[in-house]
Amino acid sequence: MAKNEGQVVIKKYANRRLYNTGTSTYVTLEDLAKMVKKGEEFLVQDAKTGEDITHSVLTQIIFEQESKTGNTLLPVSFLRQLITYYGDQMQMVVPTFLEHSMKTFADQQAQMREQMTRTLGETPLAKNLQAPMQLMEEQVRRNTEMFRQAVQMFTPFAPQAEAPRETRKPADVRDLDDLKEQLRSLQTRLDSMT
């Protein structure tokens, strides 16, 4: 069967070769990366067992992209934080959160593209690129801050290696830190009761 509910099935053989059953051709990880970028859905199965190995193949694509270009998309600090969630009680929440964050990021990028199109369309011969660049920079700042705050929500008790707390954070963030400290104290008390 070439398709599974609208998805192309890719068979991975023991010799690591990938076979696209939709096109009846062998493909590479780079070909699969292009399919992802085009929005094409596919399922990767182990040719011998039929097991769904899509997750591990997509992870392998990310690894290759990270090592091939030298331009890393995933900072080391993010990877370290992600690793800490394996086996943790938050492990079940993180995938949903990351999926939601990426969707929000993609939606914001679409809005930014719309704004740039409108701005460039209003500028004679698109000579003035200052406004679109400012919009893009602001959007990147907002996305980065949103992502940083989101990751921090999942690591509320992680040590901060930066400047002292008072100089590093605004008052509302310090209030949040105080609440976290109170929660930590309550958790310690609860742990001592058991």
C-alpha positions in Angstrom: 0.0 0.0 0.0 1.5 3.3 -1.1 -0.4 5.6 1.2 -1.7 5.6 4.7 -4.5 8.1 5.3 -3.1 10.6 2.8 0.4 10.1 3.9 3.2 8.7 1.7 4.8 5.7 3.3 8.6 5.6 3.3 10.2 2.2 4.0 13.5 2.1 5.8 15.6 -0.9 5.1 18.3 -2.6 7.3 20.9 -1.1 5.0 19.6 2.4 5.9 18.1 3.0 2.5 14.8 4.8 2.3 12.2 3.9 -0.2 9.3 6.2 -1.1 6.4 3.9 -1.9 4.5 6.8 -3.4 7.0 7.5 -6.1 8.6 4.0 -6.2 12.1 5.6 -5.8 14.9 5.6 -3.2 15.2 8.8 -1.3 17.7 10.4 1.0 17.2 12.3 4.3 17.7 15.5 2.3 14.8 14.5 0.1 12.6 13.9 3.2 13.7 17.3 4.5 12.5 18.9 1.3 9.2 17.1 1.6 8.7 18.4 5.1 9.5 22.0 3.9 6.9 21.6 1.1 4.3 20.4 3.7 4.1 16.9 2.4 3.0 14.3 4.9 4.8 11.0 5.2 5.2 8.1 7.5 8.4 6.2 7.9 8.2 2.5 8.6 10.8 -0.1 9.4 10.6 -2.3 6.3 11.0 -5.5 8.3 8.8 -4.9 11.3 6.4 -2.2 9.9 7.1 -0.2 13.1 6.5 3.6 12.8 10.0 5.2 13.0 9.0 8.6 11.7 10.1 10.4 14.9 13.6 9.0 14.9 14.0 9.7 11.2 12.9 13.3 11.6 15.3 13.7 14.6 18.0 12.3 12.4 17.2 15.0 9.7 17.4 17.7 12.4 20.8 16.3 13.5 22.1 16.3 9.9 20.8 19.8 9.3 22.5 21.1 12.5 25.8 19.5 11.7 25.9 20.2 8.0 25.3 23.9 8.0 27.0 24.9 11.2 24.0 27.3 11.8 22.4 25.7 14.8 18.7 26.3 15.3 18.7 24.6 18.7 20.9 26.4 21.2 22.9 24.2 23.6 21.0 25.7 26.6 17.7 24.7 25.0 19.0 21.2 24.3 20.2 20.8 27.9 16.8 22.0 29.3 15.0 19.6 26.9 17.1 16.6 28.1 16.2 17.4 31.7 12.6 16.7 31.0 13.1 13.1 30.0 11.8 11.0 32.8 10.5 14.1 34.6 6.8 14.7 35.4 6.9 17.5 32.9 7.8 15.1 30.0 4.1 14.7 29.1 3.4 18.4 29.0 6.5 19.5 27.0 5.5 18.1 23.6 2.1 19.8 23.6 3.7 23.0 24.8 6.4 22.9 22.1 3.9 22.1 19.4 1.7 25.0 20.5 4.7 27.4 20.6 5.8 26.4 17.1 2.3 27.0 15.8 2.1 30.4 17.4 5.6 31.2 16.0 4.5 30.2 12.5 1.3 32.2 12.8 3.2 35.3 13.9 5.7 34.8 11.0 2.7 34.7 8.6 1.4 37.9 10.1 4.8 39.5 9.7 4.9 38.4 6.0 1.5 40.0 5.5 2.6 43.3 7.1 5.8 43.3 5.0 3.8 42.7 1.8 1.4 45.6 2.7 4.3 47.9 3.6 6.3 47.1 0.5 3.2 47.5 -1.6 2.6 50.9 -0.2 6.2 52.1 -0.7 7.0 53.3 -4.3 9.1 50.7 -6.0 9.9 49.2 -2.5 12.7 51.7 -2.1 12.2 52.2 1.6 13.0 48.9 3.4 13.4 50.5 6.8 9.8 50.0 8.0 9.6 46.3 7.0 13.0 45.6 8.6 11.8 47.3 11.8 8.6 45.2 11.8 10.7 42.1 11.3 13.1 42.9 14.1 10.3 43.7 16.5 8.6 40.4 15.6 11.8 38.4 16.1 12.3 40.2 19.5 8.7 39.3 20.6 9.1 35.7 19.4 12.4 35.3 21.2 11.1 36.8 24.4 7.9 34.7 24.3 10.0 31.5 23.8 12.4 32.4 26.6 9.5 33.0 29.0 7.8 29.8 27.9 11.0 27.8 28.5 11.5 29.5 31.8 8.0 28.5 32.9 9.1 24.8 32.6 12.3 25.4 34.4 11.2 27.6 37.3 13.8 26.2 39.7 16.8 26.1 37.4 19.7 28.1 38.7 20.3 31.5 37.0 23.9 31.9 36.1 23.5 35.5 34.9 23.7 38.8 36.7 22.2 39.2 40.2 18.5 38.9 40.4 17.8 42.6 41.2 19.7 43.9 38.2 18.6 41.2 35.8 14.8 41.2 36.1 12.0 43.7 36.2 9.8 43.9 39.3 7.0 41.7 37.9 9.5 38.9 37.1 11.0 39.3 40.6 7.5 38.9 42.0 7.1 35.7 40.0 10.5 34.5 41.4 9.2 35.2 44.9 6.2 33.1 44.2 8.4 30.3 42.9 10.5 30.5 46.0 7.3 30.2 48.2 6.2 27.2 46.1 9.6 25.6 46.5 9.4 26.2 50.3 5.9 24.6 50.4 7.1 21.6 48.4 10.0 21.1 50.8 7.5 21.1 53.7 5.2 18.7 52.0 8.2 16.4 51.2 9.2 16.4 54.9 5.7 15.4 56.0 5.8 12.2 53.9 
